[in-house]
CSV table of C-alpha atoms in Angstrom, one decimal:
chain,number,residue,atom,x,y,z
A,1084,MET,CA,13.9,6.2,-64.4
A,1085,SER,CA,13.3,5.3,-60.8
A,1086,ALA,CA,16.0,5.9,-58.0
A,1087,MET,CA,16.4,2.0,-58.3
A,1088,GLY,CA,17.4,2.3,-62.1
A,1089,ASP,CA,14.9,-0.5,-63.1
A,1090,GLY,CA,12.9,1.8,-65.5
A,1091,ALA,CA,9.7,1.9,-63.2
A,1092,ALA,CA,7.7,5.1,-62.7
A,1093,GLU,CA,9.0,7.3,-59.9
A,1094,ARG,CA,7.8,6.6,-56.7
A,1095,GLU,CA,7.3,8.9,-53.8
A,1096,SER,CA,9.1,6.7,-51.5
A,1097,TYR,CA,10.7,3.0,-51.0
A,1098,GLY,CA,10.6,0.7,-48.4
A,1099,PHE,CA,14.1,1.2,-47.2
A,1100,GLU,CA,13.3,4.9,-46.4
A,1101,LEU,CA,11.0,4.3,-43.4
A,1102,PRO,CA,13.6,2.7,-41.2
A,1103,LEU,CA,15.9,5.6,-42.1
A,1104,LEU,CA,13.7,8.3,-41.5
A,1105,LEU,CA,12.3,6.7,-38.4
A,1106,PHE,CA,15.9,6.4,-37.2
A,1107,ALA,CA,16.8,9.8,-38.4
A,1108,GLY,CA,13.7,11.3,-36.4
A,1109,PHE,CA,15.0,9.4,-33.4
A,1110,ARG,CA,18.6,10.5,-33.6
A,1111,SER,CA,17.6,14.1,-34.1
A,1112,ILE,CA,15.5,14.2,-31.1
A,1113,ILE,CA,18.3,12.5,-29.0
A,1114,ASP,CA,21.1,14.6,-30.3
A,1115,GLN,CA,19.1,17.7,-29.4
A,1116,LEU,CA,18.3,16.2,-25.9
A,1117,HIS,CA,22.2,15.6,-25.2
A,1118,ALA,CA,23.1,18.9,-26.4
A,1119,GLU,CA,20.7,20.4,-24.2
A,1120,LEU,CA,21.9,18.2,-21.2
A,1121,ALA,CA,25.5,19.1,-21.7
A,1122,GLU,CA,24.5,22.9,-21.7
A,1123,GLN,CA,22.5,21.8,-18.3
A,1124,GLY,CA,25.5,20.5,-16.6
A,1125,HIS,CA,25.4,16.9,-17.9
A,1126,PRO,CA,28.1,17.0,-20.6
A,1127,ASP,CA,29.3,13.1,-20.3
A,1128,ALA,CA,25.5,11.8,-20.5
A,1129,ARG,CA,25.2,9.4,-23.4
A,1130,PRO,CA,21.9,7.8,-24.5
A,1131,ALA,CA,22.9,4.5,-23.2
A,1132,HIS,CA,23.0,6.1,-19.9
A,1133,GLY,CA,19.3,7.5,-19.9
A,1134,PHE,CA,18.1,3.8,-20.7
A,1135,ALA,CA,20.4,2.5,-18.0
A,1136,LEU,CA,18.9,5.2,-15.6
A,1137,GLN,CA,15.3,4.5,-16.5
A,1138,ALA,CA,16.0,0.6,-16.0
A,1139,VAL,CA,17.6,1.3,-12.4
A,1140,GLY,CA,14.4,3.4,-11.6
A,1141,LEU,CA,13.4,5.3,-8.5
A,1142,GLN,CA,13.2,2.2,-6.4
A,1143,GLY,CA,16.8,0.9,-7.2
A,1144,ALA,CA,17.6,-2.5,-8.8
A,1145,SER,CA,20.3,-5.3,-8.6
A,1146,ALA,CA,22.7,-5.4,-11.7
A,1147,SER,CA,21.0,-8.4,-12.7
A,1148,GLU,CA,17.6,-6.6,-12.9
A,1149,VAL,CA,19.2,-3.7,-14.6
A,1150,GLY,CA,20.4,-6.2,-17.1
A,1151,ARG,CA,17.1,-8.2,-17.6
A,1152,ARG,CA,15.3,-4.6,-18.2
A,1153,LEU,CA,18.0,-3.5,-20.8
A,1154,GLY,CA,18.1,-6.8,-22.4
A,1155,VAL,CA,21.9,-7.2,-21.9
A,1156,SER,CA,23.9,-9.6,-19.8
A,1157,LYS,CA,24.6,-9.0,-16.1
A,1158,GLN,CA,28.3,-8.2,-17.1
A,1159,ALA,CA,27.2,-5.7,-19.5
A,1160,ALA,CA,24.9,-4.0,-17.1
A,1161,GLY,CA,27.8,-3.7,-14.9
A,1162,LYS,CA,30.3,-2.2,-16.8
A,1163,THR,CA,27.2,0.3,-17.6
A,1164,ILE,CA,26.6,0.8,-13.9
A,1165,ASP,CA,30.4,1.2,-13.3
A,1166,ARG,CA,30.4,3.9,-15.7
A,1167,LEU,CA,27.6,5.4,-14.4
A,1168,GLU,CA,28.8,5.4,-10.9
A,1169,ALA,CA,32.0,6.9,-12.0
A,1170,LEU,CA,30.0,9.9,-13.3
A,1171,GLY,CA,28.0,10.0,-10.1
A,1172,TYR,CA,24.7,9.1,-11.4
A,1173,VAL,CA,24.2,5.8,-9.4
A,1174,SER,CA,25.6,4.3,-6.2
A,1175,ARG,CA,25.8,0.7,-5.0
A,1176,VAL,CA,24.2,0.2,-1.6
A,1177,GLU,CA,23.5,-2.8,0.6
A,1178,ASP,CA,19.9,-4.2,-0.1
A,1179,PRO,CA,18.2,-3.8,3.0
A,1180,ALA,CA,16.1,-6.9,2.1
A,1181,ASP,CA,19.3,-9.2,1.7
A,1182,ALA,CA,22.7,-8.3,2.6
A,1183,ARG,CA,24.4,-10.5,0.3
A,1184,ARG,CA,23.1,-8.3,-2.6
A,1185,LYS,CA,23.9,-4.8,-3.7
A,1186,LEU,CA,21.3,-2.3,-5.1
A,1187,VAL,CA,22.1,0.1,-7.6
A,1188,ARG,CA,20.3,3.5,-6.7
A,1189,LEU,CA,20.0,6.9,-8.4
A,1190,THR,CA,22.1,9.7,-6.8
A,1191,PRO,CA,20.5,13.1,-6.6
A,1192,ARG,CA,22.6,13.9,-10.0
A,1193,GLY,CA,21.0,10.9,-11.7
A,1194,VAL,CA,17.5,12.0,-10.7
A,1195,ASP,CA,18.5,15.6,-12.0
A,1196,MET,CA,19.3,14.1,-15.4
A,1197,LEU,CA,16.2,12.3,-15.7
A,1198,ALA,CA,14.1,15.2,-14.6
A,1199,ARG,CA,16.0,17.5,-17.0
A,1200,SER,CA,15.5,14.8,-19.7
A,1201,ALA,CA,11.8,14.8,-19.3
A,1202,ALA,CA,11.8,18.4,-19.6
A,1203,VAL,CA,13.7,18.5,-22.8
A,1204,PHE,CA,11.7,15.5,-24.4
A,1205,GLU,CA,8.3,17.7,-23.5
A,1206,ARG,CA,9.7,20.6,-25.2
A,1207,LEU,CA,11.0,18.8,-28.1
A,1208,ARG,CA,7.7,17.1,-28.6
A,1209,ALA,CA,6.3,20.6,-28.3
A,1210,ASP,CA,8.4,21.6,-31.2
A,1211,TRP,CA,7.1,18.7,-33.4
A,1212,VAL,CA,3.5,19.9,-32.6
A,1213,ALA,CA,4.4,23.3,-33.6
A,1214,ARG,CA,5.7,22.3,-37.0
A,1215,LEU,CA,3.3,19.3,-37.5
A,1216,GLY,CA,0.2,20.0,-35.3
A,1217,GLU,CA,-1.0,18.4,-32.3
A,1218,ASP,CA,-3.4,16.1,-34.2
A,1219,ARG,CA,-0.8,14.9,-36.7
A,1220,VAL,CA,2.0,14.2,-33.9
A,1221,ARG,CA,-0.9,12.3,-32.0
A,1222,GLU,CA,-1.7,10.3,-35.1
A,1223,LEU,CA,2.0,9.6,-35.5
A,1224,GLU,CA,2.2,8.3,-32.0
A,1225,ARG,CA,-0.8,6.2,-32.1
A,1226,ASP,CA,0.3,4.8,-35.6
A,1227,LEU,CA,3.7,3.7,-34.2
A,1228,ARG,CA,2.0,2.2,-31.0
A,1229,THR,CA,-0.1,0.2,-33.5
A,1230,MET,CA,3.0,-1.2,-35.5
A,1231,VAL,CA,5.6,-1.6,-32.6
A,1232,PRO,CA,4.8,-5.2,-31.1
A,1233,ALA,CA,3.2,-5.3,-27.9
A,1234,GLY,CA,6.0,-5.7,-25.0
A,1235,PHE,CA,8.5,-4.6,-27.3
A,1236,PHE,CA,10.0,-1.8,-25.3
A,1237,ARG,CA,13.0,-3.6,-24.2
A,1238,LEU,CA,15.9,-1.2,-23.7
A,1239,ASP,CA,18.4,-3.2,-25.6
A,1240,VAL,CA,19.8,-0.5,-27.6
A,1241,ALA,CA,22.5,0.5,-25.3
A,1242,GLY,CA,25.2,-1.0,-27.7
A,1243,TRP,CA,24.1,1.3,-30.5
A,1244,PHE,CA,24.9,4.6,-28.8
A,1245,GLY,CA,28.2,3.8,-26.9
A,1246,GLN,CA,28.9,3.8,-23.4
C-alpha cells in the first residue's frame, strides 16, 4: 500500500516532498549559517536581516528602495531598518543628492556580518560538494536556476523568518 493509502504501488517520492525537501535544505543551510554567525559575534542576526542588508547594498538605499527590493511596503522595510539600526548594522544618513531624503547605509558591523556570511556560505557549499560531489552540486544549482522563473530573486521572504 502506498503512503497515501490508495493501494497503488509504492513510489519513491511524492509531489508534496519536493517543496519540503527544498525548504529543509534551505533551512539547514540558514540554521548553520546563523549558528556560526552567533559564534562570530552576531548572535542577534536573523535571516531577514541578511536579506535586508543585501537590499541596502554597499551604496546605501532609501527605505522605499529597500522595501521595493524586498518586495514589502515602505513601512515594513522601515521596521526592519529600525531593528537593524538598533543592532548596529545600519545607520540613517542625509542623502547627499537630496537633503529631504535619508539613506540607509551599512555600518562596519553590517559589512562584517555580510562578509562573514559570504565566507560561511562558501564553506557550507564546500560541505555539500564534499558529500555530493562538485558535478552534482553544480547540476543541482543549474537545475534550480532552470526551474526558478526569471527575475524571481525577490527578497520577499522576510516575514517567514521573523525580525
